[in-house]
PDB file of C-alpha atoms in Angstrom:
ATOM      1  CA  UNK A   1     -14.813   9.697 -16.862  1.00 58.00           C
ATOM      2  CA  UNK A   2     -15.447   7.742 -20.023  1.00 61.00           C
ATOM      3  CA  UNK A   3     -18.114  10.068 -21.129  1.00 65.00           C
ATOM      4  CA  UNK A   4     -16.028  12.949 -20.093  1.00 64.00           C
ATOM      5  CA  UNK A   5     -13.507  11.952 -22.663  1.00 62.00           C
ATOM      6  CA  UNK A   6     -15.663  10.763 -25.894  1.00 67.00           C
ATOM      7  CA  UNK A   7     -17.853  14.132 -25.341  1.00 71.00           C
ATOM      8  CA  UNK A   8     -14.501  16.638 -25.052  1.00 70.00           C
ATOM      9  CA  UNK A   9     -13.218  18.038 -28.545  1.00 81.00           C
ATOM     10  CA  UNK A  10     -10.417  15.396 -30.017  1.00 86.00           C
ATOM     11  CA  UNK A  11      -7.250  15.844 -27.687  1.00 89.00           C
ATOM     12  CA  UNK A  12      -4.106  14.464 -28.539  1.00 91.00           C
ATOM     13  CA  UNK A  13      -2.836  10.689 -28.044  1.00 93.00           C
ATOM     14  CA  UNK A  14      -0.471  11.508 -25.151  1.00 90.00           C
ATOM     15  CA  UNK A  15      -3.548  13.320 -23.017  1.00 90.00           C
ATOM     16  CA  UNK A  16      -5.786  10.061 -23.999  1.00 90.00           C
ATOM     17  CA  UNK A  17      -3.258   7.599 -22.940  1.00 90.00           C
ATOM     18  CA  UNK A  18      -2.804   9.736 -19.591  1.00 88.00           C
ATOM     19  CA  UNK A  19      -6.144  10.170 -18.772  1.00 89.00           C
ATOM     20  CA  UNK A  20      -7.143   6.614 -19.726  1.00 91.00           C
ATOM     21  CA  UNK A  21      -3.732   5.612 -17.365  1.00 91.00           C
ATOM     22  CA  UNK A  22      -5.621   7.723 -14.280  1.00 91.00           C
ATOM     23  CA  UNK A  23      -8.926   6.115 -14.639  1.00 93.00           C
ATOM     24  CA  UNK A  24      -7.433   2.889 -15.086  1.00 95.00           C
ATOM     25  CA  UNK A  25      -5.279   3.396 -12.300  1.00 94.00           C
ATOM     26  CA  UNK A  26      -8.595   4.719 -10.467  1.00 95.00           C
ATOM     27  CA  UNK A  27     -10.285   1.825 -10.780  1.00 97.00           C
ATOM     28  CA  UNK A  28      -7.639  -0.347  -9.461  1.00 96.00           C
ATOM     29  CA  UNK A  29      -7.455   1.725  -6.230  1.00 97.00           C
ATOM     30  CA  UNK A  30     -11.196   0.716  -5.740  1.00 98.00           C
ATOM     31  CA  UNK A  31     -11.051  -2.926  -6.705  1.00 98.00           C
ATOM     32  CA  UNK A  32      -7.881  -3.415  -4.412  1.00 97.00           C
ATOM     33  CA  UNK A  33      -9.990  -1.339  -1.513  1.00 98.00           C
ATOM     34  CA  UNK A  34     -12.728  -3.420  -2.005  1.00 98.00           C
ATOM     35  CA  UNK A  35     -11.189  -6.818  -1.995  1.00 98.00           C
ATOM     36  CA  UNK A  36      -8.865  -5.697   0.886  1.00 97.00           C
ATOM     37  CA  UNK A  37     -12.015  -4.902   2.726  1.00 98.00           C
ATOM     38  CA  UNK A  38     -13.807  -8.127   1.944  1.00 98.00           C
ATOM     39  CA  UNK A  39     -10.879 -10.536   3.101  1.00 97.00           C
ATOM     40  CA  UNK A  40     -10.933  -8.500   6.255  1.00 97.00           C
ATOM     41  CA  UNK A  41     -14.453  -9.086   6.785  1.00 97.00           C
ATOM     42  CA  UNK A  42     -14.465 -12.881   6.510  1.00 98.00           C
ATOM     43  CA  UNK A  43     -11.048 -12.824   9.156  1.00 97.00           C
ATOM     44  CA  UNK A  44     -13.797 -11.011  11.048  1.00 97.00           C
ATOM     45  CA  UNK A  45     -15.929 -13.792  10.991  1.00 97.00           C
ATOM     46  CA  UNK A  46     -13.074 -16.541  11.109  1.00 96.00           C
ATOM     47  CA  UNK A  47     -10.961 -15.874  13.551  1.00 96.00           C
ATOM     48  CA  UNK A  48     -10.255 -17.860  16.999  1.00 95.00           C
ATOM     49  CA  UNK A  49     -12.957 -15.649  18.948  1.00 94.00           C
ATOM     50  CA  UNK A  50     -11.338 -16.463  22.534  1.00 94.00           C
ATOM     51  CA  UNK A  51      -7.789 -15.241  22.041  1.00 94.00           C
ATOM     52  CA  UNK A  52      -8.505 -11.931  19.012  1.00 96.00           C
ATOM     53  CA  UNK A  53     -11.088  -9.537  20.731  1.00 96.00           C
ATOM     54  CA  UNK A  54     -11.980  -7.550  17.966  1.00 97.00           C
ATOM     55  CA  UNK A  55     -11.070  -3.452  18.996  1.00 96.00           C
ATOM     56  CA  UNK A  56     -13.124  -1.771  16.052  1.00 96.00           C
ATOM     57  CA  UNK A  57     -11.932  -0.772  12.265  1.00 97.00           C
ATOM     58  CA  UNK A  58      -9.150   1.762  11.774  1.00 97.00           C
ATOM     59  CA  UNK A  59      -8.544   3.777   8.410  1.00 97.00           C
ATOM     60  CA  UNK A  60      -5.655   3.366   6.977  1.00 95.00           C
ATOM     61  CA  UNK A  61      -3.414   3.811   3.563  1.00 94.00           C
ATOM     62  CA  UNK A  62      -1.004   1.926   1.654  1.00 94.00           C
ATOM     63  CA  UNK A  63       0.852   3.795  -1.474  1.00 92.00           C
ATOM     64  CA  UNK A  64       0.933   1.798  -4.516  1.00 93.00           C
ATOM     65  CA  UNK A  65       1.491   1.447  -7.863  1.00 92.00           C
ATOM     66  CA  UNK A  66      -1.654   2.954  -8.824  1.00 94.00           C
ATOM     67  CA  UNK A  67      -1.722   5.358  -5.949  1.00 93.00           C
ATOM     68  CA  UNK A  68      -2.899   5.631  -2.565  1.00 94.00           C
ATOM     69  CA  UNK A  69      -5.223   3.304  -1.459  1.00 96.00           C
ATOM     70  CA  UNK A  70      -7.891   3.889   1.618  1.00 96.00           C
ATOM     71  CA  UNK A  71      -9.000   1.530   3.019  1.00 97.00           C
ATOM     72  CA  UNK A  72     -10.270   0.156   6.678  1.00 97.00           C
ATOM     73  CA  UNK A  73      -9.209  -2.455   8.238  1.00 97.00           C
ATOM     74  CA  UNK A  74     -10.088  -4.334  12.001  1.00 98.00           C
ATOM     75  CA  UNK A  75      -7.604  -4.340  14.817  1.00 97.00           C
ATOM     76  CA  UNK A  76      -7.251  -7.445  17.636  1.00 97.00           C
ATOM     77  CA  UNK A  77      -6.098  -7.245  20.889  1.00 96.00           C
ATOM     78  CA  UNK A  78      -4.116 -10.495  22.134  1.00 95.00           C
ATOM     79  CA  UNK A  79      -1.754 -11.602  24.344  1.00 94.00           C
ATOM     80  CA  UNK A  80       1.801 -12.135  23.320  1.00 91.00           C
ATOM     81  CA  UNK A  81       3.991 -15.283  25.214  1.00 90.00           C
ATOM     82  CA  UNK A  82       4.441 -13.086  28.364  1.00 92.00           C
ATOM     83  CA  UNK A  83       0.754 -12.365  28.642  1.00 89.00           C
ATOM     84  CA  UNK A  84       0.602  -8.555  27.693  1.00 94.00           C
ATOM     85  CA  UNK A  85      -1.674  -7.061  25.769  1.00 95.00           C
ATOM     86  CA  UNK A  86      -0.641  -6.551  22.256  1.00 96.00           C
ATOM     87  CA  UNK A  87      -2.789  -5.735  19.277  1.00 95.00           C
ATOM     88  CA  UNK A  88      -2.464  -6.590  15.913  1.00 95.00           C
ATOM     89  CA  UNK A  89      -4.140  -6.396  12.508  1.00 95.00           C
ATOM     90  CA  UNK A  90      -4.920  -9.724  11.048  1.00 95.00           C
ATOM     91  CA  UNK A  91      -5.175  -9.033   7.256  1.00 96.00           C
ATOM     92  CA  UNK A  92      -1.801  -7.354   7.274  1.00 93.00           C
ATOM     93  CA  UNK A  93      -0.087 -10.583   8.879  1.00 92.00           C
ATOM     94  CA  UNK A  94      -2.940 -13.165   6.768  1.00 93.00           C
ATOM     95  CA  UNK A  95      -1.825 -11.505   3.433  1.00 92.00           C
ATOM     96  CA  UNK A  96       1.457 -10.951   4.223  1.00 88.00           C
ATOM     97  CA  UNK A  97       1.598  -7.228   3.970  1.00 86.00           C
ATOM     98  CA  UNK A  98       5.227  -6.455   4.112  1.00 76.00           C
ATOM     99  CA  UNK A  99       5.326  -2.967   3.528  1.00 75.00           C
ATOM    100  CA  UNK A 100       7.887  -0.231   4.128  1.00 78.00           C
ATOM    101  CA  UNK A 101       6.195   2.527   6.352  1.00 76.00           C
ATOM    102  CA  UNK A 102       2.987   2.650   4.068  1.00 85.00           C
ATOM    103  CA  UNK A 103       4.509   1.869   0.775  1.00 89.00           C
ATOM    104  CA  UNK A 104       3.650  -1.256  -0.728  1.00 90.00           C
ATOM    105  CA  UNK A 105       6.542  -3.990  -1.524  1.00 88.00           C
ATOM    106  CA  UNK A 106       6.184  -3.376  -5.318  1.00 89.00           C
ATOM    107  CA  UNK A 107       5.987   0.181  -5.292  1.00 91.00           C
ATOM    108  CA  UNK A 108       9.407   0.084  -2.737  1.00 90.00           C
ATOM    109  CA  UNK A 109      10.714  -2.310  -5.514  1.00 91.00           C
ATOM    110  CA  UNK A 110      10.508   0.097  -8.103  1.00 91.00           C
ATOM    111  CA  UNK A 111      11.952   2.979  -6.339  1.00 91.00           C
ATOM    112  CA  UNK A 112      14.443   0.814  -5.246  1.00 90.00           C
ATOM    113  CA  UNK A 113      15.547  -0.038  -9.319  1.00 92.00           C
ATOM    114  CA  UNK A 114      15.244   3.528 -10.689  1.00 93.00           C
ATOM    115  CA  UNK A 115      17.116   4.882  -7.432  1.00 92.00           C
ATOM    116  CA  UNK A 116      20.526   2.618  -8.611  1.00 91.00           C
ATOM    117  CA  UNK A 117      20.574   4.229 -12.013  1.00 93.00           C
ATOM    118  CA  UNK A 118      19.050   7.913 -11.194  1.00 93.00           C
ATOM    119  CA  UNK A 119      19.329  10.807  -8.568  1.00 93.00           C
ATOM    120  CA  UNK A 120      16.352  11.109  -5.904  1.00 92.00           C
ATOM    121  CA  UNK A 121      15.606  13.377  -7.739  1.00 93.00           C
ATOM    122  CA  UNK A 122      15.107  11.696 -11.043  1.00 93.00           C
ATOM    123  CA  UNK A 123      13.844   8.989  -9.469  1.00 92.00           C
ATOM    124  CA  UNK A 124      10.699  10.927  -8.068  1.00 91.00           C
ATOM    125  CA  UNK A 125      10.606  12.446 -11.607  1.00 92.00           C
ATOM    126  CA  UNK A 126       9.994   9.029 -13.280  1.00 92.00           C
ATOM    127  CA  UNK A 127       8.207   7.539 -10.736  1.00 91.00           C
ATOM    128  CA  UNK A 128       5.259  10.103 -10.224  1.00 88.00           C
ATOM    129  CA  UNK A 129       4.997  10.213 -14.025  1.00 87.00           C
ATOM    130  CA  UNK A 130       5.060   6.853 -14.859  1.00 87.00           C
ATOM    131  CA  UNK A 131       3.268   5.363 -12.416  1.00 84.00           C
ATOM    132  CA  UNK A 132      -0.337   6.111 -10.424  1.00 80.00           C
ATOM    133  CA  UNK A 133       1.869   7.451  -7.553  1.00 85.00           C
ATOM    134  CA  UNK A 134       3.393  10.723  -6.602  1.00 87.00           C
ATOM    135  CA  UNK A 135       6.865  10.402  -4.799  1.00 88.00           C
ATOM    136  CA  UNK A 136       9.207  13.456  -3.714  1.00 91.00           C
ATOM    137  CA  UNK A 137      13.139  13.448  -3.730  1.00 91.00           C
ATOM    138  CA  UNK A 138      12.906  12.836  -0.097  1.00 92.00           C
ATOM    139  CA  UNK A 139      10.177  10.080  -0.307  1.00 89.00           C
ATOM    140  CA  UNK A 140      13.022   8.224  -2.183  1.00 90.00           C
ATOM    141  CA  UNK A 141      15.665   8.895  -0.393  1.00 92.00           C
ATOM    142  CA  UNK A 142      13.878   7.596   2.876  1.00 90.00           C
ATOM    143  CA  UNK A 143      12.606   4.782   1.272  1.00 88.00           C
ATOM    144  CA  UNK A 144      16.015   3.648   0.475  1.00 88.00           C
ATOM    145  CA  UNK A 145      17.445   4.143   4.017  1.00 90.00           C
ATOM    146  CA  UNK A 146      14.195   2.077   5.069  1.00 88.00           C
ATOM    147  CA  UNK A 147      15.195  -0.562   2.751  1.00 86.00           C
ATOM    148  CA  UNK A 148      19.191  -0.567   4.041  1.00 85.00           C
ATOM    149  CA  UNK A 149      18.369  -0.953   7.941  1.00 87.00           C
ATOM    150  CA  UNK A 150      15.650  -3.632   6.699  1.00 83.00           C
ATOM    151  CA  UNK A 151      18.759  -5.108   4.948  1.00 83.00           C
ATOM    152  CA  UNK A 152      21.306  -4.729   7.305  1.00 85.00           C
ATOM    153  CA  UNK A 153      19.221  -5.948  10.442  1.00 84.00           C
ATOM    154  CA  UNK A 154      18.553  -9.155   8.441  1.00 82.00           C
ATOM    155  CA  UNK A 155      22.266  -9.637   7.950  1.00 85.00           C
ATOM    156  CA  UNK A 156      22.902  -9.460  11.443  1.00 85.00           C
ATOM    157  CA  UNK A 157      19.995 -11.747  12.730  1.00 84.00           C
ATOM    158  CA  UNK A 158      21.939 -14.788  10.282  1.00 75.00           C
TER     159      UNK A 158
END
């Protein structure tokens, strides 16, 4: 990428900054994959053997900040109180992954500011250009109902 840029003709400030902005934002994707992957490794290797039978590694993504991030992770099966099977993925509950649907808690947090001042529409306007992320009108506008039955079901469990 770096080449790429120093060996193209001289482009203007505001296609530099961009460009530097994607492969910045690149480069976080992989170094949040990587680490994500390495933490789930050593739970691997950590966990109570007798009651988290390890099921195999399933892809998954989380949207971010800096974009979409793919990454596997390991699922258990367990037992919950009542003895049924249940099946869970350690590094989401070990790194306290609270995420709505596949959005990450900052990235919700930012939709969640622009959306008081903006329309969904705006909102998916200054999100997918300001940040490594690409976000429709409806993507907002879900998020946000996401975010007011998270809300609401907290109120009543008080």
């Amino acid at each position: 990428m770096m080449n790429t840029i120093l060996n193209e003709k001289m482009i203007p400030f505001k296609e530099l900054e961009k460009k530097v902005f994607d492969y910045t934002c690149e480069i976080g994707r992989m170094i949040i994959k990587t680490i994500l992957e390495s933490y789930d490794g050593h739970l691997l290797e950590t966990r109570n053997k007798r009651e988290l039978r390890c099921k195999g590694r399933r892809q998954t993504t989380i949207k971010t900040v800096m974009g979409e991030v793919e990454y596997s992770r390991n699922v258990y099966q367990t037992k919950d109180e009542e003895g049924r099977k249940v099946w869970v993925y350690l590094l989401d509950k070990e790194m306290q992954m609270d995420k709505i649907g596949l959005i990450s808690t900052n990235l919700a947090e930012k939709i969640a500011s622009v959306v008081t001042d903006n329309s969904y529409n705006k909102t998916a306007e200054i999100i997918s250009s300001t940040m490594g992320q690409t976000i429709s009108h409806g993507g907002a506008w879900n998020l946000v109902q996401k975010l007011g039955e998270r809300i609401s079901e907290e109120e009543t469990n008080r």
